[in-house]
Coordinates of N, CA and C in Angstrom, one line a residue:
X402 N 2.5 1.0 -19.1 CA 2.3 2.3 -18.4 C 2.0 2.0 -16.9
X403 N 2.9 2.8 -16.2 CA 2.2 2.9 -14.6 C 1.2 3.5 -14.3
X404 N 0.5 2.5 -13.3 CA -1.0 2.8 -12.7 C -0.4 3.5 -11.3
X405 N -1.3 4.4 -10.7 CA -0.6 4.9 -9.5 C -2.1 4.4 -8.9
X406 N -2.0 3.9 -7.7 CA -3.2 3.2 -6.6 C -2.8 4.1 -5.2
X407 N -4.1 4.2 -5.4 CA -4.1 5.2 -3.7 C -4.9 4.5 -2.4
X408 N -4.3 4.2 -1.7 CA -5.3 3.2 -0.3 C -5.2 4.1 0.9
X409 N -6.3 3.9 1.7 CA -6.3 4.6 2.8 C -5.9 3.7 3.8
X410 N -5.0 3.3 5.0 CA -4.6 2.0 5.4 C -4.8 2.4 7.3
X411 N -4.6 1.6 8.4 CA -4.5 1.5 9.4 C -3.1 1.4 10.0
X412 N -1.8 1.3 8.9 CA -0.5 1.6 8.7 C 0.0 2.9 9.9
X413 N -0.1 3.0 10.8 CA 0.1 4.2 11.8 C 1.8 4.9 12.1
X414 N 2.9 3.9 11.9 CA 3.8 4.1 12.2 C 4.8 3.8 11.5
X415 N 6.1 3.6 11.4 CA 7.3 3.4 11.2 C 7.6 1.4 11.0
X416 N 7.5 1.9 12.7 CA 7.3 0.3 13.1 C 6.4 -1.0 12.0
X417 N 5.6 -0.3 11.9 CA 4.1 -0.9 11.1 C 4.4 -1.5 9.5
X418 N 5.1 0.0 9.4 CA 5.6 -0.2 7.9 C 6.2 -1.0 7.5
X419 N 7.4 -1.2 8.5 CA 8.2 -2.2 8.3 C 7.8 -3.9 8.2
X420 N 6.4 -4.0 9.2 CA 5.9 -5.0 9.0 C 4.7 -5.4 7.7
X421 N 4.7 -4.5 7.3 CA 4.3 -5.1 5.9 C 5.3 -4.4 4.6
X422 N 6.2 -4.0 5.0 CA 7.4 -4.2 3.8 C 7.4 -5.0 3.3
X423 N 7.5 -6.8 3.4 CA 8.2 -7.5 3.4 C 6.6 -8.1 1.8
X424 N 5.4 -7.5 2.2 CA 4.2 -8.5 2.2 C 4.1 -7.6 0.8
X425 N 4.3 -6.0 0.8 CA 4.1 -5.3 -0.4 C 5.7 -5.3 -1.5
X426 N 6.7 -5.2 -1.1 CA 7.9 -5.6 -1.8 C 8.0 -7.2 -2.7
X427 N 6.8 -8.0 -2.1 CA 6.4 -9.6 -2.7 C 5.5 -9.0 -4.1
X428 N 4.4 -8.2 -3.7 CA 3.8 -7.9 -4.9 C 4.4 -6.9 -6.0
X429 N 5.6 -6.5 -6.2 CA 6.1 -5.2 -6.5 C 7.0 -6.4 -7.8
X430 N 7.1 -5.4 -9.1 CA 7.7 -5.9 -10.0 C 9.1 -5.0 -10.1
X431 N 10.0 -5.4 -11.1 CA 11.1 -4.3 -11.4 C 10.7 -2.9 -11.7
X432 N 11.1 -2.1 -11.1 CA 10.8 -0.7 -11.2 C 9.5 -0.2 -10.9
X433 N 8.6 -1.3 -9.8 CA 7.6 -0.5 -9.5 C 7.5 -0.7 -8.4
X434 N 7.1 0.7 -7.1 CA 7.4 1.1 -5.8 C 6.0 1.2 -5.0
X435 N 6.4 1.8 -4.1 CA 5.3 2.4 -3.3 C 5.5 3.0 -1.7
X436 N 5.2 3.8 -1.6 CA 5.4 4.8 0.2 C 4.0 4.8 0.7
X437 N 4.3 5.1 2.2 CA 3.4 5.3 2.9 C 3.5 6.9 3.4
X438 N 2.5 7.9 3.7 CA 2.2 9.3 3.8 C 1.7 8.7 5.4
X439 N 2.9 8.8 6.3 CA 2.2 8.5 7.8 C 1.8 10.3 8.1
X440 N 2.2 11.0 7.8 CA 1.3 12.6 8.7 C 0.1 12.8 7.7
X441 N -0.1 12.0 6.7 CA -1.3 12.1 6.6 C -2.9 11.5 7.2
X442 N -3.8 11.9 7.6 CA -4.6 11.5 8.3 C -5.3 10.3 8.0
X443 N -5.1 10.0 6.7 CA -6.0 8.8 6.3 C -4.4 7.7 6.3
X444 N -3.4 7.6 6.6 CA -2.3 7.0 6.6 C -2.1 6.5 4.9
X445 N -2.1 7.4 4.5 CA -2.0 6.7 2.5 C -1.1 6.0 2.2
X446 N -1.1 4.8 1.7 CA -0.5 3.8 1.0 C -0.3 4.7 -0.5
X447 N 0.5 5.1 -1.0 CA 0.4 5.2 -2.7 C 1.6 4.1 -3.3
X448 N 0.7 3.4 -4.2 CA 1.2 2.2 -5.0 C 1.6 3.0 -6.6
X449 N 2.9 2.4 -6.9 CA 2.8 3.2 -9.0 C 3.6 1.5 -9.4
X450 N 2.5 1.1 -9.6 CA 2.7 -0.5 -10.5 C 2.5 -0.9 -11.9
X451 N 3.1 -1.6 -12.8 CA 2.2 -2.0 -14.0 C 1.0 -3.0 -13.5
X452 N 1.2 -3.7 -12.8 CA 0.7 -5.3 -12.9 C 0.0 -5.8 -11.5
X453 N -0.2 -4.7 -10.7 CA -0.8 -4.9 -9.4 C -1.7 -4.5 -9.1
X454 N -2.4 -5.7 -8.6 CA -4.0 -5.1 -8.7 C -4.6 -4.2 -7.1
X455 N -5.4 -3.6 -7.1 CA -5.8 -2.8 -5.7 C -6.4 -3.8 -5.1
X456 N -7.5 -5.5 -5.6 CA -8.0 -6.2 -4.7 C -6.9 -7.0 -4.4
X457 N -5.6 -7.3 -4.8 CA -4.2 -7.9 -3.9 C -3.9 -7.0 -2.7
X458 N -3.8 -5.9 -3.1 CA -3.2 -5.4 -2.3 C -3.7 -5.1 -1.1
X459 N -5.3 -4.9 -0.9 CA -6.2 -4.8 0.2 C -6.4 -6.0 0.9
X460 N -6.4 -7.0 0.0 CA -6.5 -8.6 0.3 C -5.1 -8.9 1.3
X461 N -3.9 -8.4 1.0 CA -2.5 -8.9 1.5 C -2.3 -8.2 3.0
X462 N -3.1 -6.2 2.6 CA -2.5 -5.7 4.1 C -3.5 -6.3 5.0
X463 N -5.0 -7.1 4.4 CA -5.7 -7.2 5.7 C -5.4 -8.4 6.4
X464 N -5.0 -9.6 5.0 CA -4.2 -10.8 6.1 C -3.4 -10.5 6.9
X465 N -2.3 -9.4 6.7 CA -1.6 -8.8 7.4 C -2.0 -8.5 9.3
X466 N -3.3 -8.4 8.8 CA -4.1 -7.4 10.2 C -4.1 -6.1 9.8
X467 N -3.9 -5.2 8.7 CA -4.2 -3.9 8.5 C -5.7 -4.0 7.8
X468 N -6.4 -2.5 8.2 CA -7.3 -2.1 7.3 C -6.6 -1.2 6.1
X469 N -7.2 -1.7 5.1 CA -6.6 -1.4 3.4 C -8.0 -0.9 2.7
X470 N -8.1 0.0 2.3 CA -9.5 0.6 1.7 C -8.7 1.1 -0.1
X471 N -9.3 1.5 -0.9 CA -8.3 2.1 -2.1 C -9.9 3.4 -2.3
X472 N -9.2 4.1 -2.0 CA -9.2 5.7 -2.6 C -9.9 6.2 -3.4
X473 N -11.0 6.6 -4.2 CA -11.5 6.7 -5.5 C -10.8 7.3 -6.2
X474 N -10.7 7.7 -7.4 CA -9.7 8.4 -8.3 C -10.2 9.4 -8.4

């Protein structure tokens, strides 16, 4: 069953996205996705994964150079 993960990120633009495309499509299994909500204020990452954990994913955007926070439920 899919988990859906909500992050709050430092992700601001278009451009940005693109550069950690490459870092979140590495952790991403068959049939599991994820978008970024740039007009939202807190810039939301939403992840819908089986098998991905929220401390990879906070761990990967901040090597990146992003701030990655995850959301409470």
């Amino acid at each position: 069953m899919k988990e859906v993960l909500v992050f709050q990120t430092s992700v601001t633009t278009h451009q940005r996205v693109n550069q950690v495309k490459p870092v979140l499509d590495n952790l991403m299994h068959s049939g599991e996705k994820w978008n970024f909500d740039l007009e939202d204020c807190d810039y939301i990452l939403r992840v819908e994964a089986i098998r991905v954990q929220a401390l990879v994913i906070i761990h990967s955007l901040n090597k990146a150079g992003f701030i990655c926070r995850k959301l409470e439920d």
